[in-house]
Amino acid sequence: MESVASAITRLAALAEAPHISRLARAFADAGHELALVGGPVRDAFLGRELHDLDFTTDAHPDRIVDIVAPIAQTHWDIGRAFGTIGAVIDGHTVEITTYRTDAYDGETRKPEVEFGTSLEGDLVRRDFTVNSMALRLPEQKLVDPSGGVEDLVARRLATPAAADVSFGDDPLRMLRAARFTSQLGFVVTDDVQEAMRALAPRLEIISAERISDELSKLLRTDAPRAGIELLVETGLAEHVLPEIPALRLQVDEHHHHKDVYQHSLTVLDQAIDLERERHPDAAPDLTLRLAALMHDIGKPATKRTEAGGVVTFHHHDVVGAKLAAKRLRSLRFDKETVTSVSRLIELHLRFFGYTEGAWTDSAVRRYVRDAGDQLERLHILTRADVTTRNRRKADRLAHAYDDLEDRIAELSAQEEIAAVRPDLDGEQIMALLGISPGREVGEAYRFLLELRLDEGPLGEEEATRRLREWHAERTAG
């Protein structure tokens, strides 16, 4: 947390940047107000990188265009009806929005847009006090009508208006509260948490696309666990990812010291740590994080109590993969993400058979083939799934997976395992056997693929001989 003085210094340096000072002068010369608002002001106090600069003004959209057109390389309507104009000034993109005092009808989260007349009135309608601060330009005066600085110092998340009114107007703000909890490391105030509990059903008026967008932003934060816990504690998760709170009462037979819910959060934490360790410069991997969070959601549906009181979750990997695909489709995630997350969940237990006996080269090839382009994510998910407190057991599993990755690398170097294909393609199969496209070609292809996985590269001559033998036996049969 930066001091107020150092934050003001950072903001002053930003305000004096040529393109911003030029913009501020243009509005002042035209007799209009201009202020830097929202995230950049907040982040100046938090010592975070300043980007995505948003400005607000008393000028209406048409007047904004009149002011920026002479100094901008280009400008465009982002949403003129909502009061927002975009422009590029000296190579920098800015967005300028007219002061607003919106009114909500209580049925949807879309407000009746009403332009306001004061900066203070615009600020108090915003989602959280820490986002309701502004820097007037060009005079560089901080405006904070709701005590945002005090909340920043206390690292708390509060709303400018009463929380139940704010969330009743726009229920999506409740999901933002969870995201900011993780993104900023803040704690919501008691009244915010109570309003989230009371108004959780209001999420039903939010589109699936909006929900998935906020959920994705939450999972891409450095530490999403706190936000997910808030969603579960307040009941919001029941309307977003109901499979996650359903895990709380399910005791995992492999991890007697914690329930499946806590285990899943730990797997998510560990997957993120491994993701950063193995790919330090990569963007947050949403697919991996979804798979880590949801990898055990098949357990409630497969829980059985066997003789002697032993609890089992047979086939929870397969069931969980189907549940994850259904949930992610309902949230309008793209097809690639749905398919990849589902596949990772389906495969997340495959490795644990490796520790029960040495896998043949054939088994290793199948592991790679089945993982396909998800192999690296599967490596991370499988390692993250070890949450036992038994150090000896954890070390044994880690060493076993080290060994598996070493074998994959060796086989890959020998025969390019990642692109395992039969020694003959479909055209060659049809030519050799004198058959037309159809089911028999597919069966022949699978026969050759199994040979390839079991025995490695055969070469075209040997593959031809084995294929002819296979076909002759089938024909004779």
CSV table of N, CA and C in Angstrom, one decimal, residues 43 66 70 80 116 159 185 206 214 241 265 280 302 322 330 402 423 428 438 475:
chain,number,residue,atom,x,y,z
A,43,ASP,N,-5.3,2.0,-8.1
A,43,ASP,CA,-4.1,1.3,-8.3
A,43,ASP,C,-2.9,2.1,-7.9
A,66,ASP,N,-16.6,16.9,-30.1
A,66,ASP,CA,-16.1,18.2,-30.6
A,66,ASP,C,-14.8,18.6,-30.0
A,70,PRO,N,-10.2,17.5,-32.6
A,70,PRO,CA,-9.0,18.3,-33.1
A,70,PRO,C,-7.7,17.8,-32.6
A,80,ARG,N,-22.3,5.6,-27.4
A,80,ARG,CA,-22.8,7.0,-27.3
A,80,ARG,C,-24.0,7.1,-26.4
A,116,GLY,N,-25.5,12.9,-15.6
A,116,GLY,CA,-25.4,13.7,-14.3
A,116,GLY,C,-24.8,15.0,-14.6
A,159,THR,N,-19.4,-0.6,-0.3
A,159,THR,CA,-20.1,0.0,-1.4
A,159,THR,C,-20.4,1.5,-1.0
A,185,GLY,N,-6.8,-8.7,-2.6
A,185,GLY,CA,-6.5,-9.2,-1.3
A,185,GLY,C,-7.2,-8.5,-0.2
A,206,ILE,N,-28.9,-12.2,-14.4
A,206,ILE,CA,-27.6,-11.9,-15.1
A,206,ILE,C,-27.4,-13.0,-16.2
A,214,GLU,N,-17.0,-12.9,-15.4
A,214,GLU,CA,-16.6,-12.6,-14.1
A,214,GLU,C,-15.9,-13.8,-13.4
A,241,LEU,N,-21.6,-22.0,-9.8
A,241,LEU,CA,-21.0,-23.3,-10.0
A,241,LEU,C,-21.5,-24.2,-8.8
A,265,LEU,N,-9.8,-26.9,-3.4
A,265,LEU,CA,-9.2,-25.5,-3.3
A,265,LEU,C,-7.7,-25.6,-3.2
A,280,PRO,N,6.8,-19.5,-16.2
A,280,PRO,CA,6.7,-18.2,-15.4
A,280,PRO,C,6.3,-17.0,-16.3
A,302,THR,N,-21.3,-40.1,-7.1
A,302,THR,CA,-20.7,-41.5,-7.2
A,302,THR,C,-20.4,-42.0,-5.8
A,322,LYS,N,-18.4,-35.4,-17.4
A,322,LYS,CA,-19.6,-35.1,-18.1
A,322,LYS,C,-20.3,-33.9,-17.4
A,330,SER,N,-23.4,-24.6,-20.2
A,330,SER,CA,-24.5,-23.7,-19.7
A,330,SER,C,-24.1,-22.3,-19.4
A,402,ASP,N,7.9,-37.9,-11.7
A,402,ASP,CA,9.2,-37.5,-12.3
A,402,ASP,C,9.7,-38.6,-13.3
A,423,ASP,N,1.8,-46.7,-39.1
A,423,ASP,CA,2.8,-46.7,-40.1
A,423,ASP,C,2.2,-46.5,-41.5
A,428,GLN,N,-3.2,-45.6,-48.0
A,428,GLN,CA,-2.4,-46.8,-48.2
A,428,GLN,C,-3.2,-48.0,-47.8
A,438,GLY,N,-14.9,-46.4,-45.5
A,438,GLY,CA,-16.0,-47.0,-44.7
A,438,GLY,C,-15.5,-47.5,-43.4
A,475,THR,N,-11.1,-62.0,-43.1
A,475,THR,CA,-11.9,-62.5,-44.3
A,475,THR,C,-12.2,-64.0,-44.2
